[in-house]
Coordinates of C-alpha atoms in Angstrom, one line a residue:
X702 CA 0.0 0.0 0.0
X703 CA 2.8 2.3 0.6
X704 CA 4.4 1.7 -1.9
X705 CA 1.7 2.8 -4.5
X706 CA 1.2 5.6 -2.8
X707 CA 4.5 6.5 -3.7
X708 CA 4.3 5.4 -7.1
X709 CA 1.3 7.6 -6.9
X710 CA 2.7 10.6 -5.5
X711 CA 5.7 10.1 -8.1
X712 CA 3.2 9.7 -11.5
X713 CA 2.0 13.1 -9.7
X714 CA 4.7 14.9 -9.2
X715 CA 6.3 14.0 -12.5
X716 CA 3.5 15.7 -14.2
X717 CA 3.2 18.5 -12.0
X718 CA 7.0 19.5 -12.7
X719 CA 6.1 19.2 -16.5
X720 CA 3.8 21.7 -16.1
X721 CA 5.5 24.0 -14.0
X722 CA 6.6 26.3 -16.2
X723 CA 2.7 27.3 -16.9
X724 CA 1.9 26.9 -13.2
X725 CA 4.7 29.8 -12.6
X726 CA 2.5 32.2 -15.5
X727 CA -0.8 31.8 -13.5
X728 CA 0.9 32.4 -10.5
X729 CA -1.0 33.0 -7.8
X730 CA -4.2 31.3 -9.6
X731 CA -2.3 28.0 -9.8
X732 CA -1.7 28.3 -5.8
X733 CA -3.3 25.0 -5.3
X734 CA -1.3 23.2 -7.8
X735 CA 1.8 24.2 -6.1
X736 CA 0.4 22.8 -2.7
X737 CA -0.1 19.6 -4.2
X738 CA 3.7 19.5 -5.5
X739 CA 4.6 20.3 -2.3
X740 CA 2.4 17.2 -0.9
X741 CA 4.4 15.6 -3.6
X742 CA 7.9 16.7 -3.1
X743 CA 7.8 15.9 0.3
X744 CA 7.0 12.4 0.0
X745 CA 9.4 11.7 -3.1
X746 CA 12.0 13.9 -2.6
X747 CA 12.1 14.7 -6.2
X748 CA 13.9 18.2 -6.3
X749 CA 16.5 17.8 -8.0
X750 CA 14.3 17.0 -11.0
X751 CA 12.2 20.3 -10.4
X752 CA 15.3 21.8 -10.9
X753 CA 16.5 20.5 -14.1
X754 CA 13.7 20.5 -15.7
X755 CA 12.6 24.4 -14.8
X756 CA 15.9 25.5 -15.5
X757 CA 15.3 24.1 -19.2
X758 CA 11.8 25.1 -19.6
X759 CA 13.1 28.8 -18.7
X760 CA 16.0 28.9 -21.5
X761 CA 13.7 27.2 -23.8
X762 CA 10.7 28.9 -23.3
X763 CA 11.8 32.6 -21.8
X764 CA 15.5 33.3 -21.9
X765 CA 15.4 34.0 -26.0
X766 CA 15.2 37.3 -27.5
X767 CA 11.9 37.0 -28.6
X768 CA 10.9 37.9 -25.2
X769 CA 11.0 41.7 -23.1
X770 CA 12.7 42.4 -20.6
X771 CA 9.9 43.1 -18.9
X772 CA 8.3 39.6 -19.6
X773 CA 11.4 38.4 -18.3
X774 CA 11.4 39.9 -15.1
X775 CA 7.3 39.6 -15.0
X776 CA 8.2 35.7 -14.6
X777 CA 11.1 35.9 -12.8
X778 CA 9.2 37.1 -9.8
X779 CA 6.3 34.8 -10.3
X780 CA 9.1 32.2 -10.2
X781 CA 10.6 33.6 -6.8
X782 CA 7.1 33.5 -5.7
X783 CA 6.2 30.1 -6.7
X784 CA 9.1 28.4 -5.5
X785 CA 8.6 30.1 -1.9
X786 CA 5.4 27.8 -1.1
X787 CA 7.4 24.8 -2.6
X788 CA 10.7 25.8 -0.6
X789 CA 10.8 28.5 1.9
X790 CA 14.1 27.9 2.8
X791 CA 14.6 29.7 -0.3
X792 CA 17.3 26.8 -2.2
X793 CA 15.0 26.3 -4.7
X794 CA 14.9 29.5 -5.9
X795 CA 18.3 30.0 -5.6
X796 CA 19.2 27.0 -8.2
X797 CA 16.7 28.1 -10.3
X798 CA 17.3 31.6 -10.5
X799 CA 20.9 31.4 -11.3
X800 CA 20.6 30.9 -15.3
X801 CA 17.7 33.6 -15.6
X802 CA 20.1 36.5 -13.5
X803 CA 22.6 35.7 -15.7
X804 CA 20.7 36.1 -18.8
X805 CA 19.1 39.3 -17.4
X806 CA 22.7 40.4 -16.0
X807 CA 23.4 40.7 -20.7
X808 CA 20.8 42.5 -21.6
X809 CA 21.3 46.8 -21.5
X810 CA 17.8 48.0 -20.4
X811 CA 17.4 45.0 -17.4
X812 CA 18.1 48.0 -14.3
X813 CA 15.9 50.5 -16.3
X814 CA 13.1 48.1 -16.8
X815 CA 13.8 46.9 -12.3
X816 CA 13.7 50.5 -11.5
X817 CA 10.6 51.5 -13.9
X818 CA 8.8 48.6 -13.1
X819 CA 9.5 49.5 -8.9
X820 CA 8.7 53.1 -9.1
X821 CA 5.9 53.0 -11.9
X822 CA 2.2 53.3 -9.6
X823 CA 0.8 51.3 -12.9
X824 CA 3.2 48.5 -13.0
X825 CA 2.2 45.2 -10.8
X826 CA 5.6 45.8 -8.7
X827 CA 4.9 48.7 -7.3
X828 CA 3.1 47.2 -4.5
X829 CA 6.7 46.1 -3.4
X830 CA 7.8 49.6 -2.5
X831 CA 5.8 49.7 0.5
X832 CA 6.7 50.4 3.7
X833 CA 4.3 47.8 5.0
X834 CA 6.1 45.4 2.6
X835 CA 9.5 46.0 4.2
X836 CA 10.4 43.1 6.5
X837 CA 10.1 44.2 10.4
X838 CA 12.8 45.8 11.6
X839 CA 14.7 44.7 14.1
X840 CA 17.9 45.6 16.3
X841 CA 20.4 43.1 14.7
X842 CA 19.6 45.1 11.6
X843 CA 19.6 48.8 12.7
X844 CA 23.1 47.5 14.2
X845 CA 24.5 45.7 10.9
X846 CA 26.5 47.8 9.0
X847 CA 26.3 45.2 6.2
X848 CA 24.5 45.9 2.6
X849 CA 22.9 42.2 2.5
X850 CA 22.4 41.5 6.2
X851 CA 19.4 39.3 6.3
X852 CA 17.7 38.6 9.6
X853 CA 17.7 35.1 10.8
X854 CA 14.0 33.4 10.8
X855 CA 13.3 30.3 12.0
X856 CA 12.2 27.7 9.4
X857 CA 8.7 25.6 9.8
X858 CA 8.5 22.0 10.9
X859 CA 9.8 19.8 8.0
X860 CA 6.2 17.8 7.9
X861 CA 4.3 20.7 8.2
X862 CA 3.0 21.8 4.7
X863 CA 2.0 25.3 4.1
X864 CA -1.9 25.7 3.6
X865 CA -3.4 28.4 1.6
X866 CA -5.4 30.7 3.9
X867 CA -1.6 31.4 5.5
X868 CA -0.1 32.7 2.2
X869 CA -1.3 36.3 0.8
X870 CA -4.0 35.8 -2.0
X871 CA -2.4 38.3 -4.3
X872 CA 1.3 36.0 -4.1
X873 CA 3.2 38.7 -2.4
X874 CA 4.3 36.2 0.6
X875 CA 6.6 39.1 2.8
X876 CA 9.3 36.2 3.5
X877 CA 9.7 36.7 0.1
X878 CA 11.9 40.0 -0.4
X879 CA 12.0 40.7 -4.4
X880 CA 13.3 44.3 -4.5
X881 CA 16.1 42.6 -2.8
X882 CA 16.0 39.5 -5.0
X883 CA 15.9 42.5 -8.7
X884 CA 18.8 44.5 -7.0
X885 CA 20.7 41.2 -6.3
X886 CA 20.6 40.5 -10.1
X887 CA 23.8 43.2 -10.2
X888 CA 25.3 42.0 -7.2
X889 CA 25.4 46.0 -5.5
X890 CA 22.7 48.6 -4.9
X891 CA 25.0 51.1 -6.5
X892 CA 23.3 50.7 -9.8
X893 CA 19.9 50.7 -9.0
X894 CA 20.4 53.7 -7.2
X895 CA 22.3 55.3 -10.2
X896 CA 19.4 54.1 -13.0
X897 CA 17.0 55.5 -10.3
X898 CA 18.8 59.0 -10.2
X899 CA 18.3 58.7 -14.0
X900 CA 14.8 57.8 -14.5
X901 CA 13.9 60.6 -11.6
X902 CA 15.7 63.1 -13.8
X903 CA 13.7 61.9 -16.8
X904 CA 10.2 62.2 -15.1
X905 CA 10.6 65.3 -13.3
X906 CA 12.0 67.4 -16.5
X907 CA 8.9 65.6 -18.0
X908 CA 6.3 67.2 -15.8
X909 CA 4.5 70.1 -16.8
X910 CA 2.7 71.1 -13.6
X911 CA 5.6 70.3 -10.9
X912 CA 3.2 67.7 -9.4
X913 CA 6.0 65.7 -7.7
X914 CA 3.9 63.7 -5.1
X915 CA 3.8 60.1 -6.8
X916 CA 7.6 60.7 -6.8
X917 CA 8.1 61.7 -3.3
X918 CA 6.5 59.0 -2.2
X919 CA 8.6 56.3 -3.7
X920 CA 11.2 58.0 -2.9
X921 CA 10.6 58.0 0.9
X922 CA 10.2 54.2 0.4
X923 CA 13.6 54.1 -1.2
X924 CA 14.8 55.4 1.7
X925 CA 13.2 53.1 3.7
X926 CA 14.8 50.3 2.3
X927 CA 18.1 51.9 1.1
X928 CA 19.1 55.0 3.5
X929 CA 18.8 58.1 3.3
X930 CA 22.5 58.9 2.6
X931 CA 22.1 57.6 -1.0
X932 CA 19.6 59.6 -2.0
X933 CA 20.6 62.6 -1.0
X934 CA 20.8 63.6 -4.8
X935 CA 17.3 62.7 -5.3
X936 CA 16.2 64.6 -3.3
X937 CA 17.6 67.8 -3.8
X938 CA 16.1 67.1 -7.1
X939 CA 12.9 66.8 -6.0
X940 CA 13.2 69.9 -4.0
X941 CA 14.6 71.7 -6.9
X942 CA 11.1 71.0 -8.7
X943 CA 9.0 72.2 -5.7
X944 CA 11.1 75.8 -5.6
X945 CA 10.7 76.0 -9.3
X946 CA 7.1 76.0 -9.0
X947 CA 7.1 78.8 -6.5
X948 CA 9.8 81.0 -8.0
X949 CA 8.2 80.3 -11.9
X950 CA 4.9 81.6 -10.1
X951 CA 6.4 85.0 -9.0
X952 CA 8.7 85.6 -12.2
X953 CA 5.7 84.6 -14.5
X954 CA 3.0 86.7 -12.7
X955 CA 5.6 90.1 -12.8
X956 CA 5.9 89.0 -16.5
X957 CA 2.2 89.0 -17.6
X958 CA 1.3 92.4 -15.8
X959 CA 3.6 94.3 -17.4
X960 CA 2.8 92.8 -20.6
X961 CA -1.0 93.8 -19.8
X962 CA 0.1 97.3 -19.1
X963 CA 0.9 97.4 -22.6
X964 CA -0.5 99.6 -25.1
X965 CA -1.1 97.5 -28.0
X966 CA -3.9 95.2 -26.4
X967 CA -3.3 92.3 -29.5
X968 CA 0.8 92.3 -28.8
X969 CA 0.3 92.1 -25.3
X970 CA -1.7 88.8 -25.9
X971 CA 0.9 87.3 -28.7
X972 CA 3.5 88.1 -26.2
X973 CA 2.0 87.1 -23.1
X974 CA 1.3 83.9 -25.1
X975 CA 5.3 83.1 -25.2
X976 CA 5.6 83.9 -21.8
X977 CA 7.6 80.3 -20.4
X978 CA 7.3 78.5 -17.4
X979 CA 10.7 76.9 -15.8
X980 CA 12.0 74.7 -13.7
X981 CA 15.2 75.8 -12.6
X982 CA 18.1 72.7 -11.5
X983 CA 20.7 72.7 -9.2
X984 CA 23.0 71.5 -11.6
X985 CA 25.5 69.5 -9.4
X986 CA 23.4 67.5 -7.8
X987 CA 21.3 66.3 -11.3
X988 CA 23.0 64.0 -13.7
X989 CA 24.9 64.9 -16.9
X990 CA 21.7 66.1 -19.1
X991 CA 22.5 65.3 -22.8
X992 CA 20.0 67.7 -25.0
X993 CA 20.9 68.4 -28.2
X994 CA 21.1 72.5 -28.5
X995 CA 18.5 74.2 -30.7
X996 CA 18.3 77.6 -32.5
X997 CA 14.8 79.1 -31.3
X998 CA 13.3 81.4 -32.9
X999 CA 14.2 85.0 -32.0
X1000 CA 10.5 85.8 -30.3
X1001 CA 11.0 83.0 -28.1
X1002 CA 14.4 83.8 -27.0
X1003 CA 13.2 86.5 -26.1
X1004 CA 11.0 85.3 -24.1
X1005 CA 13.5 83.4 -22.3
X1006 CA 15.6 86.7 -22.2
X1007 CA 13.2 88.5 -20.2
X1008 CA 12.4 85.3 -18.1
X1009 CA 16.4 85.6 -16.9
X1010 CA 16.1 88.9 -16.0
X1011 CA 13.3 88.8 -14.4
X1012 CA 14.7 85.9 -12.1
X1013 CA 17.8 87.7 -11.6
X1014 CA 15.8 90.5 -10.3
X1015 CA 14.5 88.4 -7.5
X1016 CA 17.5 86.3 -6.7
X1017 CA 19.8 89.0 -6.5
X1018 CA 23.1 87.4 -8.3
X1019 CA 21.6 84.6 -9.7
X1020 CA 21.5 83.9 -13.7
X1021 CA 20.1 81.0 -16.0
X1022 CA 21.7 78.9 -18.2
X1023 CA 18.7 77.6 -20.5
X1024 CA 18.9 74.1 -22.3
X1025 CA 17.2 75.2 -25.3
X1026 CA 16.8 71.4 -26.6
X1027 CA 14.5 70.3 -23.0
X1028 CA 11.2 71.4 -22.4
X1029 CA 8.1 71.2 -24.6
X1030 CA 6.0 73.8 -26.0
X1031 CA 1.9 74.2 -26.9
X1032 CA 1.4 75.4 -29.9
X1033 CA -1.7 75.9 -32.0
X1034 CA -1.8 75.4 -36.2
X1035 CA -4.6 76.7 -37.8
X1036 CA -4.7 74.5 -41.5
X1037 CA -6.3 75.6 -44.8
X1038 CA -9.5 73.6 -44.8
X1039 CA -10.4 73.2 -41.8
X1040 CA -12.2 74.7 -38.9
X1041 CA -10.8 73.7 -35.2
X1042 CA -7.0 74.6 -35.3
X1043 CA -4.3 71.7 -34.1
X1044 CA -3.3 71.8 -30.7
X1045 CA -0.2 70.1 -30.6
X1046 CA 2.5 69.7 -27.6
X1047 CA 5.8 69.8 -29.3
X1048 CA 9.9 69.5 -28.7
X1049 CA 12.1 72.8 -28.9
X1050 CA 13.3 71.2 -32.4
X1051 CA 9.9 70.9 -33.9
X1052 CA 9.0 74.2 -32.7
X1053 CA 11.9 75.7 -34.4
X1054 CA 11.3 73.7 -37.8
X1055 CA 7.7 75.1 -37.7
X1056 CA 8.1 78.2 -37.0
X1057 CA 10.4 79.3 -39.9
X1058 CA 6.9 78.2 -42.3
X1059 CA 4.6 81.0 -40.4
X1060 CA 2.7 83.4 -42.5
X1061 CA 3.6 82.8 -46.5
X1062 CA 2.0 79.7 -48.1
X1063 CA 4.6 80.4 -50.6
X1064 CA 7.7 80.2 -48.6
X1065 CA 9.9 76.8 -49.1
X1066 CA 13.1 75.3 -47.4
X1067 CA 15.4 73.3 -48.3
X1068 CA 16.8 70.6 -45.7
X1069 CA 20.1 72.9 -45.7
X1070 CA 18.5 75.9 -45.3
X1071 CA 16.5 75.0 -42.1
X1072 CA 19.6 73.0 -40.9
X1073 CA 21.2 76.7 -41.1
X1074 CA 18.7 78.4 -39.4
X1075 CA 18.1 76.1 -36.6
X1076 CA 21.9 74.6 -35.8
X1077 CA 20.1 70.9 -35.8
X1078 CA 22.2 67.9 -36.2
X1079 CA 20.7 66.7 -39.5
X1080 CA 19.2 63.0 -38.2
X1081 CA 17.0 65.8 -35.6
X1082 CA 16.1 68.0 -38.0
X1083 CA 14.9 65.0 -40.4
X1084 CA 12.6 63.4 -37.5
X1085 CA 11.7 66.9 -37.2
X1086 CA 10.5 67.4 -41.0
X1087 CA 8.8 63.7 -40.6
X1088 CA 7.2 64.5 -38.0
X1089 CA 5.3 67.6 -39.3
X1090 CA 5.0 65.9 -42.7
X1091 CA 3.2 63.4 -41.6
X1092 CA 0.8 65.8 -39.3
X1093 CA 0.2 67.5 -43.2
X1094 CA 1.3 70.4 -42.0
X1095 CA 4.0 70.7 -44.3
X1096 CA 4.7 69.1 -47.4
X1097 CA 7.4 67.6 -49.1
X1098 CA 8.7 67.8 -52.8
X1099 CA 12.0 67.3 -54.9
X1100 CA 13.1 69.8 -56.3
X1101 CA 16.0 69.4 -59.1
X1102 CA 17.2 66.4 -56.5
X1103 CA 16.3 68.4 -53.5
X1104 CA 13.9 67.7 -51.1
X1105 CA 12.1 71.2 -50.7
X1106 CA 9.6 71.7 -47.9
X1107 CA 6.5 73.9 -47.9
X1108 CA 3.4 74.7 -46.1
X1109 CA 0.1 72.6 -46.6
X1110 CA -2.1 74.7 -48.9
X1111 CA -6.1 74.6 -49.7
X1112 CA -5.1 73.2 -53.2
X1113 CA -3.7 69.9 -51.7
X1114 CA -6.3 69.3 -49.4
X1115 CA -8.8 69.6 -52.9
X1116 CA -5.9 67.3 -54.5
X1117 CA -6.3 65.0 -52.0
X1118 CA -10.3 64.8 -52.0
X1119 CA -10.5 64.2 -55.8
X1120 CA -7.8 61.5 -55.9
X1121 CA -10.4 60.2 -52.8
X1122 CA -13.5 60.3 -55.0
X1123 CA -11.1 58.7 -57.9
X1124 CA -10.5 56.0 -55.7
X1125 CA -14.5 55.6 -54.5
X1126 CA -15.3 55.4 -58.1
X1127 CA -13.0 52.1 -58.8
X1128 CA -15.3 50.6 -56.4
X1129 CA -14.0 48.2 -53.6
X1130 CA -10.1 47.5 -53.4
X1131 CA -8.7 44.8 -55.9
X1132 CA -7.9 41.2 -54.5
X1133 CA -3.9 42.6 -55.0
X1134 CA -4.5 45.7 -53.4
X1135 CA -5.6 43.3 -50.2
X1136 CA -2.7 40.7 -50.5
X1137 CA -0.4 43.8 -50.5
X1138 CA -2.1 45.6 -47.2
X1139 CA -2.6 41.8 -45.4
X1140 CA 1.9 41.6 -46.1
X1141 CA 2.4 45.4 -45.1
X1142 CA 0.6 43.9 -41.4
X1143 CA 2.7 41.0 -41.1
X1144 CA 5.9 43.1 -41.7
X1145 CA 4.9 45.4 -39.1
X1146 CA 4.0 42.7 -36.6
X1147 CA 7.6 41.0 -37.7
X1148 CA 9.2 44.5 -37.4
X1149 CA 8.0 45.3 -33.7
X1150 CA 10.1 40.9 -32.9
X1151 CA 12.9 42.9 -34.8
X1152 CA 13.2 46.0 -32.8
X1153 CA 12.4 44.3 -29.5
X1154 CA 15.8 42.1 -31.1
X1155 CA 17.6 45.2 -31.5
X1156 CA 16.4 46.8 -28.2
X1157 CA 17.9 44.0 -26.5
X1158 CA 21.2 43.3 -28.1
X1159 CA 23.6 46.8 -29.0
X1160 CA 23.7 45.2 -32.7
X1161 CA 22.8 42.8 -34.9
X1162 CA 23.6 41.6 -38.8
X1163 CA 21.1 40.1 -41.0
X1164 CA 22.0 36.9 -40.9
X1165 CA 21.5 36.8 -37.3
X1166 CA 18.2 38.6 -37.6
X1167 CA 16.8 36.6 -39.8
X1168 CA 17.7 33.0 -38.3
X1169 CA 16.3 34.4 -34.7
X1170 CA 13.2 35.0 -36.9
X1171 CA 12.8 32.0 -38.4
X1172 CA 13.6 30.4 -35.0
X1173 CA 11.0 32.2 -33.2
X1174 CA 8.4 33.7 -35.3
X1175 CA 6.2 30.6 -36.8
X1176 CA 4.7 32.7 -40.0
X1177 CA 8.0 34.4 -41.1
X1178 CA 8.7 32.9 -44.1
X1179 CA 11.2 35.1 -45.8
X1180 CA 14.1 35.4 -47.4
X1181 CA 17.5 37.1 -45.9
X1182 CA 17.1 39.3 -49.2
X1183 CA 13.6 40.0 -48.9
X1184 CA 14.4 41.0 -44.8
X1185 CA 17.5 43.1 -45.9
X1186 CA 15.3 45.1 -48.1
X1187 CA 12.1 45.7 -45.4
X1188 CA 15.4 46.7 -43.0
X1189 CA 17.0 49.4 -45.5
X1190 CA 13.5 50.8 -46.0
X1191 CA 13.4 51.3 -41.7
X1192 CA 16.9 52.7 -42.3
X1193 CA 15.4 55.5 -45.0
X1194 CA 12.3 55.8 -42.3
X1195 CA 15.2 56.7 -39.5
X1196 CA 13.9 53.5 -37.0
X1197 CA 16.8 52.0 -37.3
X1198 CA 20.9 52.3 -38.4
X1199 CA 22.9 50.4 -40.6
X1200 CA 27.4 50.3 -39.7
X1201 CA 29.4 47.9 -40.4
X1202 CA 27.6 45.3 -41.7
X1203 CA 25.4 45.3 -38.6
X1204 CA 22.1 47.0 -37.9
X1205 CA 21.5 49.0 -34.7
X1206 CA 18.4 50.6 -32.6
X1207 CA 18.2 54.3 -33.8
X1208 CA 18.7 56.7 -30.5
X1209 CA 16.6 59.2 -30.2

């Protein structure tokens, strides 16, 4: 009898681990699957099999470059998780775990993708920031002067098999420490601090109405967990952002009543309409900002002008130094044909581009010319064209071999309708027209496997592209010519770069 209960628990167990990479996806819905392995481990002692076959599974089925980052680290925690009710002595997920840090350990964007994930309100990880996640304190630790201390727990009774009204419903059992487990991945805090400071920087030159209190609150739970000492930086940053808000109120309020006092009541309003709002950085304790300087337009530098005087005026001895490539800008295009303008939110760049085209319909650029006028490097001042090109508020033409940019006019919108009603008048597309829209949709469904590709590894060349499609994708079916020929066209479209024989992830 007890030996086919063994057999039995064995048959069981065998097809549990077979199915434990899927048990690990549906994590914590699979909760009482994992309580019958653990039934089942305990009577056949059959980890080391868990192990071996999990460990393939994962570099089969996960560890390609098919799959995110965050994917990656989406299952890597599910994993930690649902090898904690198997093993809480945590060996499990220590064997495990090894082959999926060091794949994650390779790839650029792993700490970006930890630290987003952490500190994003929207991302399933953020729960993890806590406080009440945080272990308990305890005076060992507030003694310990060590990075990694871990305070000792005692484990359960060997026999006594966890039961699932005493593990949390969501899967976030607090024995289980993940912001410690993502950190661990680079062996040092150092890192994550450093890619926090970075992503902080990011968000808070990103905001447009110096709400900072989603921030300040995960930053106090950094703190929490890491020090305070560490982040000093941060939060000067944060501070910096809070003062800004006051001081832009002052300097923009003295700005807009002298520009009411004006005479003319219609310059007043184009003026008071260019009137900027700052945030002003304490620049040693932000990192090194990289923003590509941009000529602006004469009415809006000086707008900036009288902005620096202004602050200098109520700071005593204080001046600005502007990055003229950060920031963003409303704007509002009125376009021939239509009724409501377009209300746009724009880069310094695209401003600048745009701006040059107000007033005459008739007035065209060349790419040189603007280039001139606006000191961008060319690959900006292209994405800059694109972009308004394909907003149709400018159009593009050659030109004797040039390309030659000009304003939309009423004519091309009445171009555009009759080519429309020539269209209607064929009747419904031809059977080729279809086959030719159904392959433009798979190359753009094959293109986003490519760029993830790309986004993963610094570089890539086309025969390794296309065998990792062919690999991975199941309807890719093309040639390495036919795939070298979609890539140059994303090279012309500026997605991606082409050096050396190897293509690379355009940087914006």
């Amino acid at each position: 009898s007890s030996r086919l209960e063994h057999f039995a628990y064995e048959c069981f167990g065998a097809l549990r681990i077979s199915e434990m990479f899927d048990i690990i996806v549906y994590f914590p819905e699979s909760l009482p699957a994992l309580l019958d392995m653990h039934a089942s481990l305990h009577r056949t002692n059959n980890h080391r099999f868990l192990v071996h076959d999990l460990k393939q599974a994962l570099q089969k089925r996960l560890l390609h470059p098919g799959a995110s980052t965050p994917d990656i680290i989406t299952q890597y925690v599910n994993t930690m998780r649902a090898l904690h009710v198997l093993d809480s002595t945590g060996q499990l997920t220590r064997a495990v775990s090894e082959p999926v840090q060091l794949y994650l350990r390779a790839r650029d964007d792993t700490m970006r993708c930890v630290v987003s994930s952490l500190t994003d309100p929207e991302s399933e990880l953020h729960a993890e920031l806590r406080a009440d996640a945080l272990p308990p304190p305890s005076s060992e630790a507030m003694d310990s002067d060590s990075e990694d201390y871990i305070p000792w727990r005692p484990l359960p009774p060997k026999d006594q098999a966890p039961q699932i009204q005493d593990i949390d419903p969501k899967g976030k059992n607090r024995q289980v420490d993940v912001v410690a487990q993502l950190v661990a991945i680079f062996g040092s805090r150092d890192m994550f601090i450093r890619e926090y400071k970075h992503l902080l920087s990011s968000r808070l030159l990103s905001l447009t109405d110096y709400a900072v209190h989603q921030e300040k609150a995960n930053l106090e739970r950094l703190k929490l967990r890491f020090g305070a000492t560490c982040l000093q930086e941060c939060e000067v940053m944060l501070r910096d952002v809070v003062h800004s808000k006051r001081i832009n109120s002052h300097v923009t309020g003295v700005l807009r009543r002298e520009l009411s006092s004006a005479a003319s009541s219609s310059a007043s309003a184009a003026a008071a309409s260019l009137v900027p709002n700052a945030t002003i950085l304490s620049h040693l304790y932000w990192p090194t900002i990289r923003a590509e300087k941009v000529q602006l337009p004469v009415e809006v530098a000086g707008a900036l002008e009288a902005y620096e005087k202004e602050y200098t005026s109520h700071k005593g001895a204080r001046s600005l130094e502007w990055e003229s490539g950060l920031g963003v800008a409303n704007i509002s295009i009125r376009l021939p044909g239509q009724e409501e303008p377009l209300e746009l939110e724009v880069t310094p760049a695209q401003l600048a581009v745009v701006w040059h085209f107000r007033g005459d319909e008739e007035i065209t650029f060349s790419s040189e010319d603007l280039q001139a006028k606006t000191e961008l490097k060319p690959e900006s001042l292209r994405r800059s064209l694109q972009f308004w090109v394909g907003k149709a508020v400018l159009i593009e033409e050659y030109l004797n071999g040039k390309r030659i940019y000009r304003q939309r006019r009423a004519s091309d919108l009445v171009s555009a309708n009759d080519a429309t009603e020539a269209v209607d008048d064929h009747g419904e597309r031809s059977a080729g027209n279809a086959m030719r829209e159904e392959e433009a949709e798979k190359w753009e469904m094959w293109s986003k496997f490519v760029l993830g590709m790309l986004g993963t590894y610094s570089s890539m060349a086309p025969a390794q592209i296309h065998s990792n499609l062919s690999m991975f994708v199941s309807d890719f079916d093309k040639s390495e010519a036919e795939l070298v020929s979609y890539l140059h066209r994303l090279c012309q479209q500026d997605v991606i770069d082409f050096r050396d024989g190897e293509y690379f992830l355009k940087k914006s």
